[in-house]
Each structure stands twice: as C-alpha cells, then as structure tokens.
Amino acid sequence: MAAGQAFDEIRGQDGPDAIRPEFAALGAWLDRTPQADLERRLEAAEATFRQLGITFAVYGDADAAERIIPFDIVPRVFTASEWAGLSEGLVQRVDAINAFLDDIYGAREILRAGVLPEELILGNPQFRPEVVGTRPPHGIWAHICGIDCVRTGPDEFFVLEDNARTPSGVSYMLENREAMIRLCPELFRDFRVAAVDSYPDMLLETMRSVAPASAGAEPVCVVLTPGHFNSAYYEHSFLADSMGVELVEAADLVVDDDVVWMRTIGGRVRVDVIYRRIDDDYLDPLVFRPDSLLGVPGIMAAYRAGNVALINAPGNGIADDKAIYSYMPEIVRFYSGADAKLPNVQTFRCREPDALRYVLDHLDQLVVKLVDGSGGYGMLVGPTASSAEIEGFRAALMATPERYIAQPTLALSTVPTLTERGLAPRHVDFRPFVLSGRGGVKVVPGGLTRVALKEGSLVVNSSQGGGTKDSFVLMGDAPAQQQTLGAMTQRQG
Amino acid sequence: MRIAVDHRTRYRFTEPQVRLVQLLRLTPQDSIDQTVVNWHIGVDCDARLREAVDGFGNRTTMLYCEGPIDAIEITVHGEVLTAGDAGLVRGVIEPLPPALFLRVTDRTRASAAMRDFAQEIAPGEDRIARLHALNSALHARFACREERNDTGLSAEAAFRREHASPRDLAHLLVALARAEGVPARYVSGYHTREDGEGHAPHAWAEAHVDALGWLAFDPSRGLSSDEHYVRVAVALDAAGAAPVAGSRLGEGRECLDVDVQVAELGRQ
C-alpha cells in the first residue's frame, strides 16, 4: 500500500498537518522549532555518534569504518496504554519462546501433540542435537529477545520476526536517548518519558539471576565478543562498560575441569555467567565448527555440566527460525493456553492445500517468499509484479508448494521524519528488548525504532539506507522519573 | 564374545604446547548386546578428566592438560561382553528421535553419481532387503583400506575413488540411506578381524526401520554387525562421533599416532 494510506503514529489518519490529541505537545514543538534548528541538532547528534565510534560495517564497503547509522531527531512516541498492550503481548510471546525451547530440547511434548510437523524441527539445522538433554541454569533460555514488530494502527501491532539468539541494537536505544536529552531537553519537560538508562542494570540483574548454583553471592559476569572487527563491537564494549563487567575475547577464557576461568593480572577468576555475542557455530570448536578461532574449547562441556550460564542459551536459533515463525501463534497457544495477544503477520503456508488455493487466487495481492530463501531472493511482490512474473510463480508454487509462504502486503505505520524538504512521513518498524531472568520477563520501556529514510520505502535495514529514531514510552500516572546523563541530571515531568 | 580393546593415541608436538583441551568419545555403553566389564582411560601426564554424556547419548570424557606439553598419550584398555543378532541394536539410550538422522551434513550428501549407483541396485522386496543390497553393493564396489586418521573426506569425494576406508564406506551408506528417506547414522567403535590385523578404530552405519528399530550394517564387510563389534559412539557423521576432538594452545605442528589392538578372549 502507498505511504499516503498508512497510519501515521503522530498525526493519526487525518492528513499531513493534523496531530493526534495525545501528542499535541509534540505537534507544537514541531511547529515552533525551525527546520534549520532541527537540522543543527541532528548534525550535533551524528557528530557525537561518529566520535563515539558507533559505526557499522557494510561488507565490501571500503568506507565501512566511517559509516554511522543515520539518526532522525523526531522521536516516535507510544502512549502508556498502547505500550501496556504491546508489552503484554511481548511478555506472553517471550514466555512461550522459553517454554518452547525448554520443551523442544527436553520432552518434545509439542511434537507428540502434533502441533508442529516433526521434520520442521528435526530436519532444521537450527535444532542442535548437541544441546539435547541439557537444561540451562534455572531453565531460562532466551534471556535477551529482540522482537521485531510492525504497526498498522494505534493498537495494531504484528510480530515480523523473533530474535532469540544475539539480538543487537540496544546501544542505539541508549545512545539515541542520551542525544535526545542533550539536544532536545524541552521534549522531556513536555512529556513524561519512561527512562531507558536502567537497561544495563536490568541486564546485569538478569545475568546474575541465572547464575548457576555454584556461583557465590556475587556471580562473576562477563561479555564475550568475537573481537573489534565485529560490526557490533561498539555495542559489546558499551554494554560491558555500562554494566561494569569485563569484556573478554576467547583467548581470555580457559576451561579447566569443566569450569570456565578468566585470565586476569591477579590470576584466574572463575566465571559464572557469560553474555556471549558469538554465534553457536563458533562457540566451541570441539562441539561445533572445528575451524572456529573465536570460540572457547570446552565451554560447552562447562555448560552441560551446569557450571556456567550462557546468555543466550545455545540452540535458541530453532525458536526464531523462519520456518518456525508461521507456527508461533500455535506455539503460544500450546504453552500459554491462550491466543497470542500479539499476532503474526498473516502467513499462508502453501504446504496446506486450502492456503495454497487462496494464494493462487490472490497472487496479485500477496508477497510470496521461499521458506529457505533470504535477502529478497525468490520473492514475489504481487502488487508490483508483471503478469509474467506472477505466472512464473504460479507454476513454481504448484510444483513445490511446501517451499513457499505468502503474506499480505501491510500498510506499515509512518512517523514524521526530517527530510531535505521538511517533515514528511516515513515508514518505521520497532525492536523492543525483552529480558527473561529468574524474576520473570521484563520489557524495557523503549526500544530501537528503525526508519526507512527513502520516500515510500518499506526497507528499514541499516545496510540499505535505514536510520534510527528515539522511541518514547509515555508514563501514565507513574511518578516522575529522572534521566541521568553523566554528571547532569534532567528531571522529567 | 569377550572382547579386549587396547587403543593407544599418541600426539607429539614439534613445539611445547601451553595447554590442551580434548573431547574424547572412547567409552562404550551397556546395552542388551554389550556389557562393559571394565574400561579405563589413562593419560601419561597430569591431566584432569571429566565424564559426561553428549546430546546423542554418547559417553564423553573431557581432558584438560596444562603445559608445557611435548607429547601426550591416551591409553584405553577395557573388556566388553558382546552378543549381537543380525545387526539389531537393542537397549541403547536414544535421546533423539530417528527422524533427526534424516538430516544431511556436508560429509553425507549424495551426489548424482551416487544416486545413479543406487538406482542400479535391485530395489529389494522391502526396506530391510534394500538396505542389505546397498550395503553389499558398496562392499563390492570399493577395496576397503584402513586409515588411522580422519582425512575429513566427504561421501561425494570418497565415491570418486577406487578404495575407501571404513569411515568413508559408513558415510556412503549413511548418505545413500538418507537420500532414500531412511534415517541413518554413523557409528564408531571396534571390530575384531578374522585375520587378527587392524590397527584403527572401526566405523559402520546404522539405519532405522520402523518395524525393528535401528539396524547396524558394516559396508567394509558387506554384512550386518554381530558379536565381533563393540559399539562406542553415534552421530550424524564422523565428525560428531570422532574418538578424539582436540584443541591445543601452542605453536608448531602435531604428529598423531594411533594403534588399536582388538582381541577375542573367547565365548562366554
């Protein structure tokens, strides 16, 4: 659908100059702040990001080190009630993801019940037999989830993708907020914005809560990075720094007697909890890829012995796999006994005859994707496809329907964004961060908003010209919060 | 049958190593067809050993050793009582459902040439007969040649050669069975040879048939497994069932020397 028909999160559905009553203060701010002033603040924010080194690498790009993800100065805002609804759905979904992982690597009740086709799990390379029979400390698997959502109306959110392995982007949430407090302090007077700067404390608390029984009262936690050449290295060091824990590489850790130790100047220190930003494949050369130089030999033995907590748990990839996604509503129902509060984007599994019939009748309206494809390869976008392309897909679908899924094209919401020609609506998505510890599942009141900076574009990926925005979550009648920034304290509300 | 196993693995290093971490799959388990009478893993230096069970149900031993290490020798000695009836695998701990073993790995992919080869083999009356036919055909096609170290050869590459090791043949049978929709897995262990020769661990394959469960086939001999076999570890392919997976911290090269003696001590 064209951008003009989409729901604008700030302006509502009443045209380019309207404003939703809840956000009158933001409308007034946008009206009274000259464009040149907004541009000046934007440049200041980007200069800071460059200085901090929040860059990302695009493979094959010689200027990679210079690239920062573009930032937009106009925040996205959630009302307290919109946020409450979204959070409930996120908690339910992440609870289900944890229950699913515990089951699928344990009793496999969900397969016995016939909720999922067995081959979808057992034949999936993300289902790791090396993990079978192991339970992470306290039975928690997906400690940090980034659940990518899109929105089509005030309370209409859809999950696009679950990220239960090593979701990144939380440093942007924190740095974007710092920039906004510094550059647009008046917004924090106009709005009662929930603080996100407690995220590192929440993360550390989550990590400590899942320490194995062998840990002392002060469990030793570390962040394990593949190294400074990794595109998310800034985030690894940022998180270690803000939690006050060591940032380590594989060479800093040794496993001895099924226990993980960290080498320090003062000798060996026993490590209890590892937030590892290394994929399963590279985690332990003795168990996974033998050519991995990034991993720690023996770390899986320490994990299986229950002597260390790995965050997130190995084997989680089966929960956020593309082929599993379309079954998430059934998975949520199986483990929670209730319908999913947060729906998926409607997905037709062409392996099912009824779905296939519908898809073949509506090819001009649907997006058809290969289950095992990626990067837009093997994809049909019905509304913009030629009739020859549609007929080509019709033949492919009838030949091997099980390889395809189809989804309706969604009218993604927009948020006003600063462009060269003034404020204009741009499509956004959202990655909230959800933490699971012994104390339960918590949603950080904020997240990473990605915005497609090109007019009409739905592609928010940073590698393809997407940018980010701050995401305000308004507090209802909760007491005023303080947003701290270095030595400076900014009172909100 | 009472079978005695002596399995010696010796690594020598051209430079002293700082530390070694190894994952050993060198210990058989009790089942209906085998009873481990005694089994001992010894190391000729000051190493710490930790026993566990992996996701496939294999018994594992982690070995941790601090340097400087010029050489290390791992000695396995044990005795096992075996029975065995036409390759039936009975009373084994099975943490994974058979369908997992339909999964194709890089080492167990069936090439077009392999599929053509399989097509020319008589279809067989049923699945079991078909598996026997594949097993015999592989045995007939390749000269079996023992190799002490894992060369990492894939089934596709092994199929292009004239001779094959037990490991290659096991990969080939696993690949052909999976290509026909039969769950199949790689097995490592020991086998007593009639000629008394043989100085390496052995490898064969197991395939799952609904009516009977897992059945063991040895394409090196073109037969089913029997009381002459000691079953140690299973996995999707040789990498997952390797007797030793190791990692070392240190410069230089390593030199591996393996010797296996398997003796029949008589019937009980």
Coordinates of C-alpha atoms in Angstrom, one line a residue, chain A residues 108 118 121-125 127 129-130 132 254-258 263 268 286-287 297-298 301 304, chain B residues 19 21-23 48 50 53-56 62 64 66 95-97 99-100 103 236 245-247 249:
Chain A
R108 CA 9.3 -32.7 23.0
E118 CA 8.3 -33.2 13.2
I121 CA 12.2 -29.2 13.9
L122 CA 14.3 -32.4 13.5
G123 CA 15.5 -31.5 9.9
N124 CA 16.2 -27.9 10.8
P125 CA 19.9 -27.1 11.2
F127 CA 17.8 -27.6 16.1
P129 CA 21.4 -32.2 18.8
E130 CA 24.4 -31.1 20.8
V132 CA 19.6 -32.1 23.7
V254 CA 40.1 -21.1 29.6
V255 CA 38.1 -24.1 30.6
D256 CA 39.6 -26.4 33.1
D257 CA 37.9 -29.3 34.8
D258 CA 34.6 -28.2 33.2
R263 CA 42.8 -14.9 33.0
R268 CA 42.4 -17.0 37.4
L286 CA 35.2 -29.2 20.0
V287 CA 31.5 -29.3 19.5
P297 CA 37.3 -25.0 23.6
G298 CA 35.4 -26.9 26.3
A301 CA 31.3 -29.1 28.5
R304 CA 26.5 -29.1 30.0
Chain B
R19 CA 47.5 -26.3 27.1
V21 CA 41.6 -29.5 25.8
Q22 CA 40.2 -32.6 24.3
L23 CA 36.8 -34.2 23.9
R48 CA 42.1 -33.8 34.6
R50 CA 35.6 -35.3 33.4
V53 CA 27.1 -37.8 28.2
D54 CA 26.5 -35.8 25.0
G55 CA 23.3 -34.9 23.1
F56 CA 23.5 -38.2 21.1
M62 CA 36.8 -34.1 28.7
Y64 CA 42.3 -30.8 30.4
E66 CA 48.4 -27.7 31.3
P95 CA 17.8 -39.2 23.4
L96 CA 17.0 -38.3 19.8
P97 CA 14.1 -39.4 17.5
A99 CA 13.8 -38.6 12.1
L100 CA 16.7 -36.4 13.2
R103 CA 19.5 -34.7 8.2
L236 CA 25.2 -37.6 12.1
A245 CA 38.3 -33.9 19.1
G246 CA 41.1 -31.7 20.3
S247 CA 42.2 -28.1 20.7
L249 CA 47.3 -23.7 22.5

